[in-house]
Short mmCIF file of C-alpha atoms in Angstrom, two decimals:
data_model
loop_
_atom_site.label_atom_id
_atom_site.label_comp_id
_atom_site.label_asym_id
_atom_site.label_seq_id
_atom_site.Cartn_x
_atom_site.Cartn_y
_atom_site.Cartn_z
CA UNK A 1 65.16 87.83 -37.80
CA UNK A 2 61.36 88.70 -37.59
CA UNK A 3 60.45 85.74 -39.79
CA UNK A 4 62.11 82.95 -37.81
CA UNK A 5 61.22 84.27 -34.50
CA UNK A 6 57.78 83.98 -35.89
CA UNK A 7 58.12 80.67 -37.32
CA UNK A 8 59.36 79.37 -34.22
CA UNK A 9 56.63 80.93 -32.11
CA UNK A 10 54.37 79.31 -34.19
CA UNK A 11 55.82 76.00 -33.73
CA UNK A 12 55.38 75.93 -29.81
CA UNK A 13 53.21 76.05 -26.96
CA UNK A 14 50.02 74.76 -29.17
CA UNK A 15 48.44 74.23 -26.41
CA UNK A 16 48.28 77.02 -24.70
CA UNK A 17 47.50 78.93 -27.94
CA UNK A 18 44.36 76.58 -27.97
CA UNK A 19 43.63 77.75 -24.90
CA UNK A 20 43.91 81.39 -25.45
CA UNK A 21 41.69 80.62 -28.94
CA UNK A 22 39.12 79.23 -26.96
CA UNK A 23 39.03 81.77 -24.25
CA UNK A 24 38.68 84.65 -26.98
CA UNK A 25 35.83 82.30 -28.53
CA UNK A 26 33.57 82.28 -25.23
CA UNK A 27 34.77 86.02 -24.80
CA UNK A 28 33.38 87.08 -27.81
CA UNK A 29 30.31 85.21 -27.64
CA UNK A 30 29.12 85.84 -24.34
CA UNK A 31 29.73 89.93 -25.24
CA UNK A 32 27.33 88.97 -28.11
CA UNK A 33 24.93 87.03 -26.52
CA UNK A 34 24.25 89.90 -23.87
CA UNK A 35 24.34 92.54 -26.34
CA UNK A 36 21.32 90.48 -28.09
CA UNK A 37 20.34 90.13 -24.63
CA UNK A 38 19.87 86.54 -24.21
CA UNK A 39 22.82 85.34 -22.29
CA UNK A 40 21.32 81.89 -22.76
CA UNK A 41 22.78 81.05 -26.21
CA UNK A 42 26.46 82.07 -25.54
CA UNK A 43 27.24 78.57 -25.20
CA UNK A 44 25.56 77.72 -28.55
CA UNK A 45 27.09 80.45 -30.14
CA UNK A 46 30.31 79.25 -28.78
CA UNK A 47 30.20 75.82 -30.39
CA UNK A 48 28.91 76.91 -33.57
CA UNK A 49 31.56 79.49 -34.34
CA UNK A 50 34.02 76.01 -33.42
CA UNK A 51 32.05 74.09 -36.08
CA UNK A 52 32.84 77.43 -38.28
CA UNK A 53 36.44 77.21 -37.55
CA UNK A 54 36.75 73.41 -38.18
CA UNK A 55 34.74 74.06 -41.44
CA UNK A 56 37.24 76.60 -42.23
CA UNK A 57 40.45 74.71 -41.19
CA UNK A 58 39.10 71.23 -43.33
CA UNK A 59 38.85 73.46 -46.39
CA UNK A 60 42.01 75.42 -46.08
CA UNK A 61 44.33 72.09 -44.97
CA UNK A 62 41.99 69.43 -46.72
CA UNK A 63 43.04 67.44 -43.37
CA UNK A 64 39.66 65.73 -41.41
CA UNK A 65 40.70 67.22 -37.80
CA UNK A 66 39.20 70.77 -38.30
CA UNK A 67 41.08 73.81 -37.06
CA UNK A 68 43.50 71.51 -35.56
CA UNK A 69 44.97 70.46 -39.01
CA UNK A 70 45.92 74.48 -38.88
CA UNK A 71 49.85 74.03 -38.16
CA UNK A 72 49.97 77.23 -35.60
CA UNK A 73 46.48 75.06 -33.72
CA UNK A 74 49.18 72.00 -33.16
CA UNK A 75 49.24 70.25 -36.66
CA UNK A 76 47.98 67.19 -37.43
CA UNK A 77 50.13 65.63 -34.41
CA UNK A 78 47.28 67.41 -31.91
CA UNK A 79 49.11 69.02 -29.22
CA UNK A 80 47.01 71.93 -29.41
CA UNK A 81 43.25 72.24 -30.11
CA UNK A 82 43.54 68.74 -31.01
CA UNK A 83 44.21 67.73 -27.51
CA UNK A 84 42.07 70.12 -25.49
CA UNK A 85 39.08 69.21 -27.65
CA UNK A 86 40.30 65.57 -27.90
CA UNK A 87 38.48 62.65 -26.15
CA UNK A 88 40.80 62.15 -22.96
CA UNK A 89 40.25 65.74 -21.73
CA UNK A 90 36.59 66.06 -22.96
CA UNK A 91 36.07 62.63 -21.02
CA UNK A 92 37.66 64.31 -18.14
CA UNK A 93 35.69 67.16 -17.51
CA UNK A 94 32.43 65.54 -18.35
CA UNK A 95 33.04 62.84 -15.48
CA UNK A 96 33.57 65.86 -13.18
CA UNK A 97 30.38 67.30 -13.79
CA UNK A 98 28.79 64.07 -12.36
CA UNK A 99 29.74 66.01 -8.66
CA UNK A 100 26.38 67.90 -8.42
CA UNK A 101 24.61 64.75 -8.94
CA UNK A 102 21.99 63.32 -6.75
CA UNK A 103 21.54 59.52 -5.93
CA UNK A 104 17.64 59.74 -6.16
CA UNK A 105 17.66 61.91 -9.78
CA UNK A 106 20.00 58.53 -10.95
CA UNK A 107 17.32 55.48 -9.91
CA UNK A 108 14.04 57.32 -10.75
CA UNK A 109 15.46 57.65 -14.30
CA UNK A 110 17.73 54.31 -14.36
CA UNK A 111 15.15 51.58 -16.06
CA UNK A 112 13.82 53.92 -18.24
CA UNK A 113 17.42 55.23 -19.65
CA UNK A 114 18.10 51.73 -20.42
CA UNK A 115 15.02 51.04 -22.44
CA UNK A 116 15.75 54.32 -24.19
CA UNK A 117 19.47 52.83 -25.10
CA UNK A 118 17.70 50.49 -26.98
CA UNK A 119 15.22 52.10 -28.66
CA UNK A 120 17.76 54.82 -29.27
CA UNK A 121 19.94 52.14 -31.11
CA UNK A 122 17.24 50.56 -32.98
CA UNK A 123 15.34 53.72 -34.30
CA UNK A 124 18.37 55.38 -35.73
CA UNK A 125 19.82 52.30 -37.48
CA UNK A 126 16.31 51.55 -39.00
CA UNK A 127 16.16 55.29 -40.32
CA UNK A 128 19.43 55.63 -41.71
CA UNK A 129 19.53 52.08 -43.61
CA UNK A 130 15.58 52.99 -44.79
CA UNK A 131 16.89 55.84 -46.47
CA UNK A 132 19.59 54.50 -47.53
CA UNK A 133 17.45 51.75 -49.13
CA UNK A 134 15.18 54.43 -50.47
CA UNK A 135 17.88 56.07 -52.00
CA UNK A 136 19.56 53.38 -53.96
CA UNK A 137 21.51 50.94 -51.80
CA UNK A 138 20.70 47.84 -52.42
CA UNK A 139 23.20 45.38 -51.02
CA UNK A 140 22.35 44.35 -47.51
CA UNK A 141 26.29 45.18 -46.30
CA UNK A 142 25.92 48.75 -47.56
CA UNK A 143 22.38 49.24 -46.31
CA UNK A 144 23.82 47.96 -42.74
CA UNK A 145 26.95 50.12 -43.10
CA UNK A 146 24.87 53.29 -43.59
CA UNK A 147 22.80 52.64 -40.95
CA UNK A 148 25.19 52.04 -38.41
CA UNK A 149 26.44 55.64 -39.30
CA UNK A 150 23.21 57.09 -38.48
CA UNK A 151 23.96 55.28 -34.95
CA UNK A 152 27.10 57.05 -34.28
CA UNK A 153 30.01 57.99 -36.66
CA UNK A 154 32.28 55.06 -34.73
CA UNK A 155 29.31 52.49 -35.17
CA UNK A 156 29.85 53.31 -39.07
CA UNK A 157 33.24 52.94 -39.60
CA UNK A 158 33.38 49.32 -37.17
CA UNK A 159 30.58 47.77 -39.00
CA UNK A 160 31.27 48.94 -42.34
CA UNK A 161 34.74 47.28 -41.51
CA UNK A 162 33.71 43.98 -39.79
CA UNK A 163 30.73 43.45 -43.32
CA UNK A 164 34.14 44.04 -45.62
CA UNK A 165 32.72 47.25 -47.70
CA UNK A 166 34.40 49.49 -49.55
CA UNK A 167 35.99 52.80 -47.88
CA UNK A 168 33.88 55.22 -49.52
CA UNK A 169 30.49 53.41 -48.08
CA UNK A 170 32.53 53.78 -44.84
CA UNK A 171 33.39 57.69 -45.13
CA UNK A 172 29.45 58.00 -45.99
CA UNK A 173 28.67 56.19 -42.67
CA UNK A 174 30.89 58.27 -41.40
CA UNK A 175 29.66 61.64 -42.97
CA UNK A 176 26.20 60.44 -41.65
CA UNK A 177 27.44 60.29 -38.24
CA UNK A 178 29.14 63.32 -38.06
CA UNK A 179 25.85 65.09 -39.33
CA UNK A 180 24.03 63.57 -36.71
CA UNK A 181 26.82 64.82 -33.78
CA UNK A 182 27.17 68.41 -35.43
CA UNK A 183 23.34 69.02 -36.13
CA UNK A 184 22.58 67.49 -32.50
CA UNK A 185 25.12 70.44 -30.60
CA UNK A 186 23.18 73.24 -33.00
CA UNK A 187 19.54 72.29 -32.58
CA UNK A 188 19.20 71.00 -28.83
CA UNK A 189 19.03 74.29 -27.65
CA UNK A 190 16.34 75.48 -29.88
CA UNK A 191 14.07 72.79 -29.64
CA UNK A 192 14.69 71.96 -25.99
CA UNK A 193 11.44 73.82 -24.82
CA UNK A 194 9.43 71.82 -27.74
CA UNK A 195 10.62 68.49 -26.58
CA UNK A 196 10.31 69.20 -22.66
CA UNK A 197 14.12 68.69 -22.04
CA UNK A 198 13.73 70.63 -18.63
CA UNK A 199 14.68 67.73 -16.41
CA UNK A 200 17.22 65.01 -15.14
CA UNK A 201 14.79 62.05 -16.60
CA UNK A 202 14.49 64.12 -20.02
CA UNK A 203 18.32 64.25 -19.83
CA UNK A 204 18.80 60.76 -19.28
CA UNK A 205 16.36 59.47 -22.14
CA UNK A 206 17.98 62.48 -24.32
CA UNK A 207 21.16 61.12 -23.88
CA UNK A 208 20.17 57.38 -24.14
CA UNK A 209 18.21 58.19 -27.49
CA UNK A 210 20.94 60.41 -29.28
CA UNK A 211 23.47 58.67 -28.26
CA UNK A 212 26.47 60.44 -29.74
CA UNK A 213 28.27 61.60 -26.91
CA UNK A 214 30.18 64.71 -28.42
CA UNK A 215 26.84 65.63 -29.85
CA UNK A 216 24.56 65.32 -26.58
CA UNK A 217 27.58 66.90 -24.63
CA UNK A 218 27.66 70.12 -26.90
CA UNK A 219 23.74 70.57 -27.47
CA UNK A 220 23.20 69.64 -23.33
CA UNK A 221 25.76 72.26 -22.47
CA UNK A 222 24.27 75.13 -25.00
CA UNK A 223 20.79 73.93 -23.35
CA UNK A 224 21.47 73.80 -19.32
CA UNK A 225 24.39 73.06 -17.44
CA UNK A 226 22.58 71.53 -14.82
CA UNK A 227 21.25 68.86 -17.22
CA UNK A 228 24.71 67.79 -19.02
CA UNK A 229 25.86 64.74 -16.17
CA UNK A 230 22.43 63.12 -16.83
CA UNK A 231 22.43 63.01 -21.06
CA UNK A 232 26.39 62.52 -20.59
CA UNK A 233 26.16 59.31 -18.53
CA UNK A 234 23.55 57.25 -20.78
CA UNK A 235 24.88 58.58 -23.91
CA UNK A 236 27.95 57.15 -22.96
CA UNK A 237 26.49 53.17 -23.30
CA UNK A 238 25.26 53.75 -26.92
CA UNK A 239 27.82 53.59 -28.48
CA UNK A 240 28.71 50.23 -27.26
CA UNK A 241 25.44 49.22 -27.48
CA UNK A 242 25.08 49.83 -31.06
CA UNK A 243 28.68 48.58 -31.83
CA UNK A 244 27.38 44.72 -30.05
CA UNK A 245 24.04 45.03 -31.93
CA UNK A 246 24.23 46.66 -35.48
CA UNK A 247 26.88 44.45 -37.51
CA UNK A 248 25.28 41.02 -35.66
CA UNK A 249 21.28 41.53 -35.28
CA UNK A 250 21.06 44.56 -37.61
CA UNK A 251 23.00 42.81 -40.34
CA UNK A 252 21.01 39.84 -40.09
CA UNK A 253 17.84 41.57 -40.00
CA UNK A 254 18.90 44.08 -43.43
CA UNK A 255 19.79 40.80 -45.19
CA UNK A 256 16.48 38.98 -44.22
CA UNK A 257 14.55 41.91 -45.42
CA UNK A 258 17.32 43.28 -48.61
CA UNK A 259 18.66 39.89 -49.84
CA UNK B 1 44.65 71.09 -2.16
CA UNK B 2 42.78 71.67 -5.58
CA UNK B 3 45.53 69.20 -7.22
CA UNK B 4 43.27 66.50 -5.18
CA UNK B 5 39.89 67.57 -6.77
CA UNK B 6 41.58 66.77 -9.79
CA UNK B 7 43.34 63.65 -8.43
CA UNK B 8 39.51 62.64 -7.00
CA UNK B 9 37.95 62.63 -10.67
CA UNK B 10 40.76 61.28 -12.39
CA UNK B 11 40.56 58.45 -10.19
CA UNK B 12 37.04 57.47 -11.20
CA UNK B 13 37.58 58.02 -15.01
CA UNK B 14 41.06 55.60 -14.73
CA UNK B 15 38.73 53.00 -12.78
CA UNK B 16 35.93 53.57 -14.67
CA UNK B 17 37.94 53.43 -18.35
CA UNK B 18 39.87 49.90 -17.32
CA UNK B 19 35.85 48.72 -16.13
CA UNK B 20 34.92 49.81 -19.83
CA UNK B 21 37.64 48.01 -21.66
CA UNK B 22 36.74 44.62 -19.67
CA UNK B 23 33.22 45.08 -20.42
CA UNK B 24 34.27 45.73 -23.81
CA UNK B 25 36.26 42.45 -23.89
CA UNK B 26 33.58 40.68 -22.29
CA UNK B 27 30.91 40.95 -25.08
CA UNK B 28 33.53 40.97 -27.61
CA UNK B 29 33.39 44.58 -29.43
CA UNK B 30 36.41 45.41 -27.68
CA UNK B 31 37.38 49.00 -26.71
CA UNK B 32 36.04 50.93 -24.04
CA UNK B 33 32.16 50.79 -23.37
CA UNK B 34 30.49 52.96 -21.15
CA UNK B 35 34.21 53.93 -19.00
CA UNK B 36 32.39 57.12 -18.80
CA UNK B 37 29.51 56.44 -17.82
CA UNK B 38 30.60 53.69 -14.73
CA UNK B 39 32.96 56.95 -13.53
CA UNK B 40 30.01 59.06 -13.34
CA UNK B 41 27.75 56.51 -11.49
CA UNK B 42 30.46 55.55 -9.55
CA UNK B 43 31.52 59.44 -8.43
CA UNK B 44 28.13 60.10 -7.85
CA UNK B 45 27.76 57.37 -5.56
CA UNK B 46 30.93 57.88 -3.64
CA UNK B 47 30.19 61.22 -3.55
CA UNK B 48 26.80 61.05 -2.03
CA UNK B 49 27.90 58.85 0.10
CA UNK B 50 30.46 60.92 1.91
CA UNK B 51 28.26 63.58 2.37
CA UNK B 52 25.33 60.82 4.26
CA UNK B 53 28.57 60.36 6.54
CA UNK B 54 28.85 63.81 7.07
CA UNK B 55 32.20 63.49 5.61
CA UNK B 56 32.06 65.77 2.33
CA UNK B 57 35.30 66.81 0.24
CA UNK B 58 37.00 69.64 1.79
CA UNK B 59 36.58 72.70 0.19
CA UNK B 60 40.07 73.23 -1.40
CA UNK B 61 39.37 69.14 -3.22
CA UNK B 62 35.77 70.69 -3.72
CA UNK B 63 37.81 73.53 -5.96
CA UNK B 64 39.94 71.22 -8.43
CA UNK B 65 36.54 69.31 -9.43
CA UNK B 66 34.49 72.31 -9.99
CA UNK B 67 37.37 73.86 -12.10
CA UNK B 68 37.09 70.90 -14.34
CA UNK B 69 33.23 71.45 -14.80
CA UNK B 70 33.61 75.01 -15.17
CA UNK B 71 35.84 74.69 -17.99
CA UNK B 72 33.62 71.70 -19.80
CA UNK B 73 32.08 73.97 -21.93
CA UNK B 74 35.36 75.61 -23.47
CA UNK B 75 36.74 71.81 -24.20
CA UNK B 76 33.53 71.27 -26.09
CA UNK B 77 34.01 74.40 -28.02
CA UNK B 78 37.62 73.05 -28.86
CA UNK B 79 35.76 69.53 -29.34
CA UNK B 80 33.42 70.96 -31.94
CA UNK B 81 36.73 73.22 -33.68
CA UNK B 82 38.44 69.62 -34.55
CA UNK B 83 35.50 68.02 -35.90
CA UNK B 84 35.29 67.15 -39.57
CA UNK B 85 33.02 69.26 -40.79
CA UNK B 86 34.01 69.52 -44.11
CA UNK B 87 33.56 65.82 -44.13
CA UNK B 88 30.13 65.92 -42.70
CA UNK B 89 29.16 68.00 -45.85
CA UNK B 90 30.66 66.23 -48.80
CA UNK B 91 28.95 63.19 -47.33
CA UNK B 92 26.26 64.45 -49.66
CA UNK B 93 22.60 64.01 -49.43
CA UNK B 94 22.28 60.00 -47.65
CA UNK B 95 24.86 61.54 -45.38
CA UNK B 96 22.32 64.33 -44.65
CA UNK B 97 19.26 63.22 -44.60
CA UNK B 98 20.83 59.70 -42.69
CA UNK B 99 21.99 61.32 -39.47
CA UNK B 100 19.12 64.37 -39.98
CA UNK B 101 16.20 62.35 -39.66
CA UNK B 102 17.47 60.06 -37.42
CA UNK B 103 18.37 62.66 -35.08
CA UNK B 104 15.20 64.34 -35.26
CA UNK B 105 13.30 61.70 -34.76
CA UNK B 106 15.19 60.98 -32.29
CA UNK B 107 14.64 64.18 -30.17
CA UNK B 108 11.15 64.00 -30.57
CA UNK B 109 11.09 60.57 -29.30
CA UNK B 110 12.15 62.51 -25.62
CA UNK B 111 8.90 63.30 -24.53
CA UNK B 112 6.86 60.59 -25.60
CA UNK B 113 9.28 58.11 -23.47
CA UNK B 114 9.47 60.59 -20.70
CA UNK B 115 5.80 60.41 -20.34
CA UNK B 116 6.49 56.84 -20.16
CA UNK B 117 7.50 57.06 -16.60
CA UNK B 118 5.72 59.99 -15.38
CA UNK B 119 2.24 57.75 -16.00
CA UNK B 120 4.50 54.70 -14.24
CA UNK B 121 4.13 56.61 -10.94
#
């Protein structure tokens, strides 16, 4: 009687289980953070014991969603963690912190977030197909492929797809991505001092030059909560950005220089 | 009402995700580019605006947006539990050292191009 009562519990309300997982996450964090008396990193602390959890639920299910592969978390079918930490909620709440925002903060940083998109999208691409290059690749597709993962972890996958390359090139761009979004949420806070990310402008060209918008999102909140609307809104072009110019002008460009 | 905070934002990000998808149409990578961003720019604009008319959102609407902010971190913590980390990992070392150095570089890239504009002035 136990047993199915459990089973069935299991089997609903993933959602709000989510919730209450989350919840007990920041809970525990913040209780750490003050007892190491720096308050400031509960956030960080927060996202990396996620990352923990989705390393843990990827090697227990072998699935590629993290803890929300875990059937009790809302399966694979993401009605629990899946959707809470999905796009469409995260989305949500992100636009909402664009409330505090002031007019002025927007147009003294506006021209030179734009030139940062571009930059942004150029500088990673080079790096990631130059090492890719340096480390063995040698046809211009793959080279282009790789790159485009060190753009974001969607740029990957649509060029690797639109060149015609084989699927393990594409989990690799992939991989690179994800490195890039998951190493971005654990070191902004660390090395925000370093880097004078203090300010809306900072924000902006942050955001514009990382570009991966779960990334920025995670390492602005651990940073400062004030500064999250700014890195959110340009990170949000570069994707795009990188999407129009990596498989067209990058490709040609790899090919010119790697035929 | 608080239900109309919420109404208010999700307002901006429907308006701002259909502007997204036709700018994604319109230079042909299709999908949604920059929805997010055009809600924010768009909110932010609205929303100063109503204040220079001395017409801010009541305090109730005021509620349902600031409970979405204040519970932006926890979604990120749930955004970060469903990544695939695993995947990240087996990627191996071009995986690595693709998205590390390019994200380093990257960060330290902030200040010089913050300077930028600072000497602008």
């Amino acid at each position: 009687m136990f047993q199915a009562a459990l089973e069935s519990f299991m089997g609903a309300d993933h959602l709000i289980i989510a919730i209450a997982l989350v919840a007990f996450i920041m809970l525990i964090t913040k209780k750490i953070s003050k007892m190491l008396g720096e308050e400031r990193i509960a956030s960080a602390l927060a996202i990396i014991t996620g990352l923990i959890l989705a390393y843990i639920g990827g090697r227990t299910t072998g699935g590629d969603s993290g803890l929300a592969d875990v059937y009790i978390f809302g399966g694979a079918s993401g009605l629990g963690v899946g959707l809470l930490g999905g796009s469409m909620i995260r989305d949500y709440t992100i636009i909402s912190t664009a409330y505090g925002v002031k007019t002025e903060n927007l147009k003294k940083a506006g021209p030179i977030g734009v030139i940062s998109l571009f930059i942004g999208v150029i500088f990673s691409f080079i790096v990631g197909a130059l090492i890719a290059r340096i480390l063995g690749y040698t046809n211009p597709a793959e080279i282009t492929t790789i790159g485009a993962g060190a753009v974001t972890f969607i740029v990957g996958p649509v060029t690797g797809t639109s060149l015609g390359v084989s699927s393990d090139i594409i989990a690799l761009s992939v991989a690179a991505g994800l490195v890039k979004s998951i190493l971005t949420m654990i070191i902004t806070p660390f090395i925000a001092d370093l880097i004078n990310l203090d300010n809306p402008t900072a924000a902006m060209v942050y955001g514009a030059l990382i570009g991966t918008t779960s990334g920025v999102a995670g390492g602005l909140a651990a940073t400062d909560k004030e500064l999250v609307p700014y890195g959110a809104m340009t990170a949000t072009f570069y994707t795009g950005l990188g999407t129009l110019l990596v498989p067209s002008v990058g490709f040609l460009l790899m090919r010119m220089l790697f035929a | 009402m608080e239900i109309l905070g919420m109404g208010y934002v999700a307002l901006f990000m429907l308006i701002g995700s259909f502007l997204g998808r036709i700018l994604g149409q319109l230079i042909g990578v299709g999908g949604d580019v920059g929805g997010v961003g055009i809600a924010m720019l768009l909110m932010v604009v609205t929303t100063n605006y109503l204040k220079s008319k001395g017409r801010p959102l009541h305090k109730n609407t005021e509620r349902g947006v600031k409970f979405l902010s204040a519970i932006y971190i926890p979604v990120i913590v749930a955004m970060a539990a469903r990544l695939n980390v695993v995947g990240a990992l087996r990627g191996g070392f071009v995986a690595l050292l693709a998205g590390g150095v390019a994200t380093i570089g990257a960060m330290f890239l902030v200040p010089l191009i913050s300077k930028l504009r600072k000497t602008n002035d």
